[in-house]
Amino acid sequence: MEKILPFEDTQKIIFSQKQISIPTDLRPMYKISLILMMLKANGYSKKLSYLQLQYLNWLVKHDEEVKDINFSQDELPFDSIRIDPFLNTAIEYCIGEKLIEISKSGKFELTAKAEVFINKIVKEKVLRDEYKLLKSIGSRRITDNKIKNMLEGY
């Protein structure tokens, strides 16, 4: 019998239900949807850099602190952000599923396949609060230069 898996003693993978569920904000589908919403709502020409995605993700996580902030100022309102490894994984899934691609400028960009997906999300009002927050921030407000200036002061 030819071995399929690269491990000597393992010939099948078993999935078992766990006692605790994964929090919503750590689920890959949530993060994938969030990335697509960020690109649609906040991306200039539906493109965002890695830092912009991480910063917007941080803002969504801290939505209560962000609600009444004016993002049109030259400086961003917070001193630092935490890079989310779960967002990194979701970015990889998005690229793998051809929902986003990397543009010549190195930014992440929505694909036609993603447009169909994100339009369904918006139409069905899934993640309504997150999308409303992202739309309120708008595009061109969270720039790489603003994020870099914020991080230099940290």
Short mmCIF file of C-alpha atoms in Angstrom, two decimals:
data_model
loop_
_atom_site.label_atom_id
_atom_site.label_comp_id
_atom_site.label_asym_id
_atom_site.label_seq_id
_atom_site.Cartn_x
_atom_site.Cartn_y
_atom_site.Cartn_z
CA MET A 1 0.00 0.00 0.00
CA GLU A 2 1.37 3.39 -0.98
CA LYS A 3 1.59 5.89 1.83
CA ILE A 4 -0.36 9.07 1.24
CA LEU A 5 0.65 11.08 4.28
CA PRO A 6 4.30 11.90 4.98
CA PHE A 7 4.24 10.40 8.47
CA GLU A 8 5.20 6.76 8.92
CA ASP A 9 2.42 5.73 11.30
CA THR A 10 -0.34 8.08 10.22
CA GLN A 11 -2.66 6.99 7.45
CA LYS A 12 -5.71 9.09 8.22
CA ILE A 13 -6.56 12.36 9.87
CA ILE A 14 -9.33 12.41 12.46
CA PHE A 15 -11.26 15.55 13.34
CA SER A 16 -13.04 15.69 16.67
CA GLN A 17 -15.41 18.26 18.06
CA LYS A 18 -13.94 20.31 20.89
CA GLN A 19 -15.69 21.36 24.09
CA ILE A 20 -15.15 25.07 23.51
CA SER A 21 -15.90 27.00 20.38
CA ILE A 22 -13.49 29.34 18.64
CA PRO A 23 -14.28 33.02 19.31
CA THR A 24 -15.86 34.71 16.31
CA ASP A 25 -13.06 37.22 15.79
CA LEU A 26 -10.53 34.38 15.47
CA ARG A 27 -12.44 32.39 12.85
CA PRO A 28 -10.87 32.43 9.38
CA MET A 29 -14.16 33.22 7.60
CA TYR A 30 -14.71 36.27 9.80
CA LYS A 31 -11.21 37.58 9.09
CA ILE A 32 -11.52 36.86 5.37
CA SER A 33 -14.80 38.78 5.22
CA LEU A 34 -13.27 41.61 7.23
CA ILE A 35 -10.30 41.89 4.85
CA LEU A 36 -12.61 42.11 1.86
CA MET A 37 -14.78 44.73 3.57
CA MET A 38 -11.68 46.77 4.44
CA LEU A 39 -10.49 46.71 0.84
CA LYS A 40 -13.92 47.73 -0.45
CA ALA A 41 -14.66 50.43 2.15
CA ASN A 42 -11.21 51.83 2.88
CA GLY A 43 -8.97 51.04 -0.02
CA TYR A 44 -7.97 53.67 -2.52
CA SER A 45 -8.87 51.89 -5.79
CA LYS A 46 -9.74 48.91 -3.55
CA LYS A 47 -6.09 48.45 -2.56
CA LEU A 48 -4.51 48.49 0.89
CA SER A 49 -1.05 47.76 2.25
CA TYR A 50 -0.30 45.18 4.91
CA LEU A 51 0.07 47.93 7.55
CA GLN A 52 -3.25 49.48 6.55
CA LEU A 53 -5.02 46.12 6.86
CA GLN A 54 -3.48 45.52 10.28
CA TYR A 55 -4.37 49.03 11.49
CA LEU A 56 -7.97 48.79 10.27
CA ASN A 57 -8.28 45.34 11.85
CA TRP A 58 -7.08 46.85 15.13
CA LEU A 59 -9.68 49.63 14.83
CA VAL A 60 -12.48 47.11 14.31
CA LYS A 61 -11.33 45.19 17.39
CA HIS A 62 -11.45 48.41 19.42
CA ASP A 63 -14.66 49.77 17.93
CA GLU A 64 -15.92 51.36 21.17
CA GLU A 65 -12.80 53.50 21.43
CA VAL A 66 -12.94 54.44 17.75
CA LYS A 67 -16.58 55.46 17.28
CA ASP A 68 -16.24 59.22 17.67
CA ILE A 69 -12.75 59.79 16.27
CA ASN A 70 -12.08 62.10 13.32
CA PHE A 71 -9.65 60.31 10.99
CA SER A 72 -9.17 63.28 8.67
CA GLN A 73 -6.43 64.68 10.90
CA ASP A 74 -2.77 64.39 9.94
CA GLU A 75 -1.97 62.08 12.83
CA LEU A 76 -3.64 58.83 13.79
CA PRO A 77 -5.27 58.88 17.21
CA PHE A 78 -3.44 55.92 18.78
CA ASP A 79 0.20 55.37 19.64
CA SER A 80 0.51 51.73 18.66
CA ILE A 81 -1.27 48.69 17.31
CA ARG A 82 -0.85 44.97 17.78
CA ILE A 83 -0.15 42.87 14.69
CA ASP A 84 -2.77 40.11 14.47
CA PRO A 85 -1.36 36.74 13.36
CA PHE A 86 -4.90 35.51 12.60
CA LEU A 87 -5.22 38.31 10.04
CA ASN A 88 -1.97 37.10 8.44
CA THR A 89 -3.47 33.63 8.07
CA ALA A 90 -6.66 35.07 6.58
CA ILE A 91 -4.59 37.09 4.07
CA GLU A 92 -2.92 33.86 2.97
CA TYR A 93 -6.34 32.21 2.56
CA CYS A 94 -7.57 35.20 0.53
CA ILE A 95 -4.60 34.95 -1.80
CA GLY A 96 -4.97 31.17 -2.06
CA GLU A 97 -8.67 31.46 -2.90
CA LYS A 98 -7.92 34.26 -5.38
CA LEU A 99 -10.08 36.75 -3.49
CA ILE A 100 -7.20 39.21 -3.35
CA GLU A 101 -3.98 39.59 -5.27
CA ILE A 102 -0.81 41.54 -4.75
CA SER A 103 -0.56 44.53 -7.07
CA LYS A 104 2.62 45.83 -8.69
CA SER A 105 2.89 48.39 -5.88
CA GLY A 106 2.88 45.57 -3.31
CA LYS A 107 -0.60 46.34 -2.01
CA PHE A 108 -3.44 43.88 -1.64
CA GLU A 109 -6.22 44.32 -4.18
CA LEU A 110 -9.74 42.90 -4.53
CA THR A 111 -10.37 40.51 -7.41
CA ALA A 112 -13.58 40.13 -9.42
CA LYS A 113 -14.30 36.94 -7.47
CA ALA A 114 -14.04 38.90 -4.21
CA GLU A 115 -16.37 41.61 -5.52
CA VAL A 116 -19.15 39.04 -5.90
CA PHE A 117 -18.46 37.67 -2.42
CA ILE A 118 -18.31 41.06 -0.68
CA ASN A 119 -21.44 42.32 -2.45
CA LYS A 120 -23.33 39.32 -1.04
CA ILE A 121 -21.99 40.07 2.44
CA VAL A 122 -23.11 43.70 2.22
CA LYS A 123 -26.48 42.81 0.67
CA GLU A 124 -27.23 40.22 3.36
CA LYS A 125 -26.13 42.72 6.05
CA VAL A 126 -23.65 40.26 7.49
CA LEU A 127 -21.09 41.96 9.76
CA ARG A 128 -23.18 45.12 9.50
CA ASP A 129 -21.55 46.89 12.47
CA GLU A 130 -18.03 46.25 11.22
CA TYR A 131 -18.87 47.47 7.72
CA LYS A 132 -20.59 50.58 9.08
CA LEU A 133 -17.48 51.42 11.13
CA LEU A 134 -15.17 50.89 8.16
CA LYS A 135 -17.38 53.03 5.90
CA SER A 136 -17.37 55.81 8.51
CA ILE A 137 -13.56 55.87 8.41
CA GLY A 138 -13.59 56.12 4.62
CA SER A 139 -10.83 55.71 2.09
CA ARG A 140 -7.57 57.68 1.99
CA ARG A 141 -7.81 58.41 5.73
CA ILE A 142 -5.48 55.68 6.99
CA THR A 143 -2.30 56.12 4.96
CA ASP A 144 0.98 54.25 5.19
CA ASN A 145 2.78 57.48 6.07
CA LYS A 146 0.43 58.14 8.99
CA ILE A 147 0.94 54.59 10.27
CA LYS A 148 4.72 54.80 9.88
CA ASN A 149 4.80 58.14 11.71
CA MET A 150 2.72 56.63 14.50
CA LEU A 151 5.05 53.62 14.76
CA GLU A 152 8.19 55.80 14.76
CA GLY A 153 6.96 57.57 17.86
CA TYR A 154 6.33 54.27 19.63
#
